[in-house]
PDB file of C-alpha atoms in Angstrom:
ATOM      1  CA  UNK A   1      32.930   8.961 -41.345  1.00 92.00           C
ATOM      2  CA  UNK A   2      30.162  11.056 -42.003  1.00 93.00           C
ATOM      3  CA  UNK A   3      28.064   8.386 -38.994  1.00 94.00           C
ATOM      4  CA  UNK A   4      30.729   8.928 -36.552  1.00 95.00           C
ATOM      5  CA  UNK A   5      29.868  12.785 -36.869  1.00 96.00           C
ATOM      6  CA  UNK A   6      26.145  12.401 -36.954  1.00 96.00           C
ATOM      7  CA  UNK A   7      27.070  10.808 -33.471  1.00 96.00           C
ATOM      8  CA  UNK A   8      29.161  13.356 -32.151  1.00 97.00           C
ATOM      9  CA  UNK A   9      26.812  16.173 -33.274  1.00 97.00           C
ATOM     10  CA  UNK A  10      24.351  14.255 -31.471  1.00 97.00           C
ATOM     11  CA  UNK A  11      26.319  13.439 -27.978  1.00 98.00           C
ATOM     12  CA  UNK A  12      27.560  17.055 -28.223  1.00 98.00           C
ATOM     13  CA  UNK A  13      23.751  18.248 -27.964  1.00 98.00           C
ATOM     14  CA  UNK A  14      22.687  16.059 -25.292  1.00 98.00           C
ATOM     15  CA  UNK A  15      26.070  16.798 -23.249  1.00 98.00           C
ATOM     16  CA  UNK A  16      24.658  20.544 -24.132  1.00 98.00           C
ATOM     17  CA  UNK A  17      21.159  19.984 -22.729  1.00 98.00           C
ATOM     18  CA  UNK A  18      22.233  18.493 -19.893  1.00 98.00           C
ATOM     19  CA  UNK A  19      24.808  21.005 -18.890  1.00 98.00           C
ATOM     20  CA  UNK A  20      21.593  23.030 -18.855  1.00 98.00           C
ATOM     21  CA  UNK A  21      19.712  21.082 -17.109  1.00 98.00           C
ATOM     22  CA  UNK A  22      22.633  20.814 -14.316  1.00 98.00           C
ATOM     23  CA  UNK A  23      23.102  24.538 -14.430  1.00 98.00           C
ATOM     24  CA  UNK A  24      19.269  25.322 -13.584  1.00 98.00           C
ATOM     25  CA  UNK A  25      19.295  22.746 -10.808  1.00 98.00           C
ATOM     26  CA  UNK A  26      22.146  24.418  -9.018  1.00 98.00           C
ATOM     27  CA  UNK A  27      20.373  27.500  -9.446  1.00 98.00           C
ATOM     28  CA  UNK A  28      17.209  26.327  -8.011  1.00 98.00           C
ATOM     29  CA  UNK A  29      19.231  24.535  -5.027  1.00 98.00           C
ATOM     30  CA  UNK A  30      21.615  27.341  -4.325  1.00 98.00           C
ATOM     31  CA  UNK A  31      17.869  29.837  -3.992  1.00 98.00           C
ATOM     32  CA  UNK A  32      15.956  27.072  -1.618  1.00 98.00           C
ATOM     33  CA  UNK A  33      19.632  26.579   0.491  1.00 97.00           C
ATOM     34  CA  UNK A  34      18.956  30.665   1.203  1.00 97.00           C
ATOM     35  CA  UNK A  35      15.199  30.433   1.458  1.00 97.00           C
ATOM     36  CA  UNK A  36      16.112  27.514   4.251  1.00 96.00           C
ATOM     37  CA  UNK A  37      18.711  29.572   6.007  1.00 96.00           C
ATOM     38  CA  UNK A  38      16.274  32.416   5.979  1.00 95.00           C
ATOM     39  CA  UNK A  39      13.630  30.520   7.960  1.00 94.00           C
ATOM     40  CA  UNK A  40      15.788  28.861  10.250  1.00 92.00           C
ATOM     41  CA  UNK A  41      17.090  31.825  11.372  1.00 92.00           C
ATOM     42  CA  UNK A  42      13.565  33.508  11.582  1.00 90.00           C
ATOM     43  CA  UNK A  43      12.396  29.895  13.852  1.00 87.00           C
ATOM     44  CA  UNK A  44      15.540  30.826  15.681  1.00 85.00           C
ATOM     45  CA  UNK A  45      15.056  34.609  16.361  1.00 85.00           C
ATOM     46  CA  UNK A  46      11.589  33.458  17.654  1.00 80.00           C
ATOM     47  CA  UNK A  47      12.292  30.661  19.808  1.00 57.00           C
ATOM     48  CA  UNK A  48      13.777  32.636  22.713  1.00 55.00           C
ATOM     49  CA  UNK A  49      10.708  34.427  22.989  1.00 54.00           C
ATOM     50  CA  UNK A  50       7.973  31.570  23.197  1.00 55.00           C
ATOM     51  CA  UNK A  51       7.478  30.067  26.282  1.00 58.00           C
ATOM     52  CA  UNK A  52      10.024  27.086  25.800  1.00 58.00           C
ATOM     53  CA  UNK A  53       6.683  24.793  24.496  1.00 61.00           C
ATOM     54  CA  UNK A  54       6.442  22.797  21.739  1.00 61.00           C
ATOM     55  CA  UNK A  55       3.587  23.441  19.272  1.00 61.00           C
ATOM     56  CA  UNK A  56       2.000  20.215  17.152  1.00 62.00           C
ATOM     57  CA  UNK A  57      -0.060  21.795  14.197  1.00 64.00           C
ATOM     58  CA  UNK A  58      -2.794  19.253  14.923  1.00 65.00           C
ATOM     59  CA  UNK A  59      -2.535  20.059  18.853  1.00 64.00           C
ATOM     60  CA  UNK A  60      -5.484  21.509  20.167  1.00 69.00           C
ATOM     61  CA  UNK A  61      -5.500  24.689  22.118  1.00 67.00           C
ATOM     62  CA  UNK A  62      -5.717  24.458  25.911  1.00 69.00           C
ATOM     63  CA  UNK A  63      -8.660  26.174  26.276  1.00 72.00           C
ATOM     64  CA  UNK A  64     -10.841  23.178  24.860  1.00 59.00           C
TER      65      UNK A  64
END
């Protein structure tokens, strides 16, 4: 008797941590699913305004 509760002490701390564990993450997801939205609305307030190019980070500047 006294094994079967060392074993549900035990599962009843890791089913615990892990409900932490899940809790955090959804935190962390639900703040970088509004960080996203944030800059995809930003790239689309600005889009209108560019010149209808598209700009390659590693794309050289006209001018050289």
């Amino acid at each position: 008797m006294t094994e079967l509760e060392e074993k549900i002490a035990h599962l009843t701390r890791t089913v615990d941590d892990l409900s932490d564990v899940v809790a955090r993450q959804d935190r962390e997801i639900a703040n970088l699913a509004a960080r996203l939205q944030m800059m995809i609305e930003r790239e689309a307030a600005r889009t209108p305004e560019d010149d209808g190019g598209v700009f390659l980070g590693d794309e050289r500047p006209p001018h050289y």
